[in-house]
CSV table of C-alpha atoms in Angstrom, one decimal:
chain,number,residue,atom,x,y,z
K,1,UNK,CA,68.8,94.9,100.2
K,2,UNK,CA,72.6,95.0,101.1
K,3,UNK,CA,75.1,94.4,98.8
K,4,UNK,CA,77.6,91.3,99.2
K,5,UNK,CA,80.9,91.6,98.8
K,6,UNK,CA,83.7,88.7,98.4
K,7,UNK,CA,87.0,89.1,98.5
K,8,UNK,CA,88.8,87.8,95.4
K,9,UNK,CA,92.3,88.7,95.5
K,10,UNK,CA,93.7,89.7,98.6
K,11,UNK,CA,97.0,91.9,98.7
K,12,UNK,CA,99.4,89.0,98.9
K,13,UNK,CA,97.0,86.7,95.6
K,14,UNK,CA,97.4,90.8,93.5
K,15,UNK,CA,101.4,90.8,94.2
K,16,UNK,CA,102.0,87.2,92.8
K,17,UNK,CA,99.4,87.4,90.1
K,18,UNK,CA,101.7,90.4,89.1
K,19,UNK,CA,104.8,88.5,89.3
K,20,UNK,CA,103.1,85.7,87.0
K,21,UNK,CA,102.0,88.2,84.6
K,22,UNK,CA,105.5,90.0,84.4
K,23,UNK,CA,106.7,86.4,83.6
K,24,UNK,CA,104.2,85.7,81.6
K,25,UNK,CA,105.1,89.1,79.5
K,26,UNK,CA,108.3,88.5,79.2
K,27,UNK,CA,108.4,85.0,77.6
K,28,UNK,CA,105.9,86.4,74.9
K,29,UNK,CA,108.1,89.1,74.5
K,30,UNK,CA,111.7,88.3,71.9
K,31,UNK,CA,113.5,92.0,72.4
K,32,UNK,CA,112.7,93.1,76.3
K,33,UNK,CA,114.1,96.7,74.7
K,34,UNK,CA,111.6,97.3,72.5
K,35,UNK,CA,108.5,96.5,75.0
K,36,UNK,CA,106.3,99.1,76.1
K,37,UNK,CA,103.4,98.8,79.0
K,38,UNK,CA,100.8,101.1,78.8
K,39,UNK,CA,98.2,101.3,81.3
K,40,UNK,CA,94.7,102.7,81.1
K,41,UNK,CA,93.9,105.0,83.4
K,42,UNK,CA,93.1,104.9,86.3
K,43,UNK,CA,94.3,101.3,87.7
K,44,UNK,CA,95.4,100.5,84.5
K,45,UNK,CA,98.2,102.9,84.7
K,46,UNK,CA,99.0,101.7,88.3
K,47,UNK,CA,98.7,98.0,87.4
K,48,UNK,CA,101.6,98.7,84.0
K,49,UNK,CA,104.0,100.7,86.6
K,50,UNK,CA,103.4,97.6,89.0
K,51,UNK,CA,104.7,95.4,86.1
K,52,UNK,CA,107.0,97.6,85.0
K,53,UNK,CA,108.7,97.3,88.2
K,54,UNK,CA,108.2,93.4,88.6
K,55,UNK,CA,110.3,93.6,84.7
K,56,UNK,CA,112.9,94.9,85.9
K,57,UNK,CA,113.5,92.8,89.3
K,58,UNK,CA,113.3,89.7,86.9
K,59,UNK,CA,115.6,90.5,83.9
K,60,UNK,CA,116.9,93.7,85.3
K,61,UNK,CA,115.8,95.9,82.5
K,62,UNK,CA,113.8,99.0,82.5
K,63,UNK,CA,111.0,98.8,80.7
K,64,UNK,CA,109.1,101.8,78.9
K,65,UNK,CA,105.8,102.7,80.7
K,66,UNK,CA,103.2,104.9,79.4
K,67,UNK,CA,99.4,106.0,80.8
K,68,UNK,CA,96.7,106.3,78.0
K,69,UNK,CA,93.6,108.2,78.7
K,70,UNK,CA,90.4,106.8,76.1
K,71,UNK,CA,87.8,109.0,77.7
K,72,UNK,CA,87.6,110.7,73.4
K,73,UNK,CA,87.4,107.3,72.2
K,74,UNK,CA,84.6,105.6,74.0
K,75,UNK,CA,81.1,104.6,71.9
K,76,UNK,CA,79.3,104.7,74.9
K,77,UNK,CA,80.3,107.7,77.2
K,78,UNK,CA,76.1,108.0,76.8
K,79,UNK,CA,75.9,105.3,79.3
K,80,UNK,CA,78.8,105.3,81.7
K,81,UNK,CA,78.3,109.3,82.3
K,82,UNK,CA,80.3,112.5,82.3
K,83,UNK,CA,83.9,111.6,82.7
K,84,UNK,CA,87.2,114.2,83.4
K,85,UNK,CA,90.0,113.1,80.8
K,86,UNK,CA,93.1,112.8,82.0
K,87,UNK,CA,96.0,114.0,79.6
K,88,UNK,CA,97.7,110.6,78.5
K,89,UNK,CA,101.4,110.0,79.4
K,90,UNK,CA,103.3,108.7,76.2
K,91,UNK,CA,106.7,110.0,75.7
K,92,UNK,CA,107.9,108.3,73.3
K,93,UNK,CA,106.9,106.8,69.5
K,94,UNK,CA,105.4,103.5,69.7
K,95,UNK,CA,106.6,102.5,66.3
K,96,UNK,CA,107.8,99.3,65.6
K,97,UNK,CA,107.6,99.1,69.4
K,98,UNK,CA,105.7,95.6,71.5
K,99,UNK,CA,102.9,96.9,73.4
K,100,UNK,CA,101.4,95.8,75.9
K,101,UNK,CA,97.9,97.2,77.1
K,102,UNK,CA,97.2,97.3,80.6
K,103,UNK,CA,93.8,97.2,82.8
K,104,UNK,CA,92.5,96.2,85.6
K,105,UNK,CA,89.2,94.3,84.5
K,106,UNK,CA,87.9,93.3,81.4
K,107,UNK,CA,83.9,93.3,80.8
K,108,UNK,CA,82.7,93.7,77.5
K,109,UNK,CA,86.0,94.7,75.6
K,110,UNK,CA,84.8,98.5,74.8
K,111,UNK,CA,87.0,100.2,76.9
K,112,UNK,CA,90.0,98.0,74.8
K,113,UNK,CA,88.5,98.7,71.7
K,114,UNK,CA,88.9,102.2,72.9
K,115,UNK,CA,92.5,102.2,73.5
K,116,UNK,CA,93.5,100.6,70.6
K,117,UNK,CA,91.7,103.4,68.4
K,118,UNK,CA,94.1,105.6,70.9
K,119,UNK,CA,97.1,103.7,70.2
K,120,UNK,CA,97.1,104.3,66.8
K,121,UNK,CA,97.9,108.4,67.5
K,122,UNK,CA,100.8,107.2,68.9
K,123,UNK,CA,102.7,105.4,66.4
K,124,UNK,CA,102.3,101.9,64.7
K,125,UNK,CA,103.4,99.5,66.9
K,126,UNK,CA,104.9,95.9,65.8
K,127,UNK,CA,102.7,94.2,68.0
K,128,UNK,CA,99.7,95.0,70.6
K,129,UNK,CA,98.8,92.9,73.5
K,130,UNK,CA,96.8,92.8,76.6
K,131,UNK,CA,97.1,91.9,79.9
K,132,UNK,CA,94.2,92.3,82.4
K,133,UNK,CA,94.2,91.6,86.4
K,134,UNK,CA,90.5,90.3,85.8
K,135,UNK,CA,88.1,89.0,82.8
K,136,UNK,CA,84.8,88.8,84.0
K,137,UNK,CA,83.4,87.7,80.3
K,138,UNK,CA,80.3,88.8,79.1
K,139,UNK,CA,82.2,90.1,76.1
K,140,UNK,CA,80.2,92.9,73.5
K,141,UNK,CA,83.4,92.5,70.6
K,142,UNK,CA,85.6,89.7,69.7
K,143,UNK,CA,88.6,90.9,72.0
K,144,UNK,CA,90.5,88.4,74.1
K,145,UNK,CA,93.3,89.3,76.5
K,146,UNK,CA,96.5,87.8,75.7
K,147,UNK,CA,97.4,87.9,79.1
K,148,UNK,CA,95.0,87.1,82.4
K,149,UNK,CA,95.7,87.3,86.0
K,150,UNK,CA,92.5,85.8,87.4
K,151,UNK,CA,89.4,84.6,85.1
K,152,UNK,CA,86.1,85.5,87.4
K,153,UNK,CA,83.3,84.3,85.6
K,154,UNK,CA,80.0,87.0,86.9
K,155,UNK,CA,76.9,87.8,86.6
K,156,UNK,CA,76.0,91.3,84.5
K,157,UNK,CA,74.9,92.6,87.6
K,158,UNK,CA,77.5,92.2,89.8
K,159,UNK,CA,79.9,94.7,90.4
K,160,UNK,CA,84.0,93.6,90.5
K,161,UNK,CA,86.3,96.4,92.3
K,162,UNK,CA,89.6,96.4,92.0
K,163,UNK,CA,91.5,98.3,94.9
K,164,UNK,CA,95.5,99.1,94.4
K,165,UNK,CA,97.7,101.0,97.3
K,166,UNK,CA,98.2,103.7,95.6
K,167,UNK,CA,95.2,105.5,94.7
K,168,UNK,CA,93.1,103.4,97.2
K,169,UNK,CA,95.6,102.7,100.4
K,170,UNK,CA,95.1,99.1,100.1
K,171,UNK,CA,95.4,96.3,97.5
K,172,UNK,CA,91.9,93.8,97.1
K,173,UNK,CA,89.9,92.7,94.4
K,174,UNK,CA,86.4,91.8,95.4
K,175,UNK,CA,82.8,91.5,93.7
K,176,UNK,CA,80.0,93.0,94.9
K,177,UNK,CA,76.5,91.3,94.0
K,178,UNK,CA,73.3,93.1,95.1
């Protein structure tokens, strides 16, 4: 049996779902200098340099940008198999800081429960909150995004893959049901 694919987002639907999200961030957000994006890797880290970018075209500030690698964090590296870490990318002291977590899809929240356990090597932050291209539900733990580009309600089964430019060479998000 073939698998079914759907195209969700196309490239054009991703780039203003960014810009809403930007937006989004920075009304939630009272000192724009003391906000920080951090992105899990992989299209995490993309998706927070994305927004990062969109920041600064809006307010014209810079905004701090960091990648955070949870592969030593994860309850359940049992059932998602071996995976390479990658060393994470955070330059600065997230004390007192306004984080923002970024992914690409949320499922059922262990992969954020991951990075918050993460977070904490890096400082205390003020405030942590999360932004996500895609919540597909079917959450395992009580986390909710504070910030959602596109709620996809699925199946368990169904696959959603998000595609960005620069690790992919094109921008889509589609689901794949089999």
């Amino acid at each position: 049996m073939s698998a079914k694919v759907v195209e969700i987002l196309s490239s054009e639907e991703i780039r203003r779902t960014l810009t809403r999200l930007a937006s989004q961030i920075v009304e939630r957000t009272r000192d724009l200098s003391q906000l920080v994006l951090l992105g899990i890797y992989t299209r995490g880290a993309l998706l927070a340099e994305l927004l990062a970018r969109q920041i600064e075209t809006l307010e014209g500030v810079a905004v701090s940008v960091g990648a955070l690698d949870i592969t030593f964090y994860r309850d359940d590296l049992d059932k998602i198999g071996l995976r390479t870490p990658t060393k994470s990318e955070i330059p600065f002291d997230l004390t007192g800081k306004t984080v923002v977590l970024v992914d690409d899809v949320i499922f059922k929240g262990r992969t954020i429960r991951a990075a918050l356990n993460a977070v904490n090597d890096y400082g205390r932050p003020e405030v942590i909150r999360l932004a996500v291209l895609v919540d597909r539900g079917h959450r395992e733990l009580p986390i909710h995004p504070d910030f959602i580009g596109k709620k996809l309600p699925t199946a368990k089964e169904e696959i959603v893959k998000v595609y960005l430019q620069n690790c992919d060479g094109r921008d889509a998000v589609e689901l794949i049901s089999h």
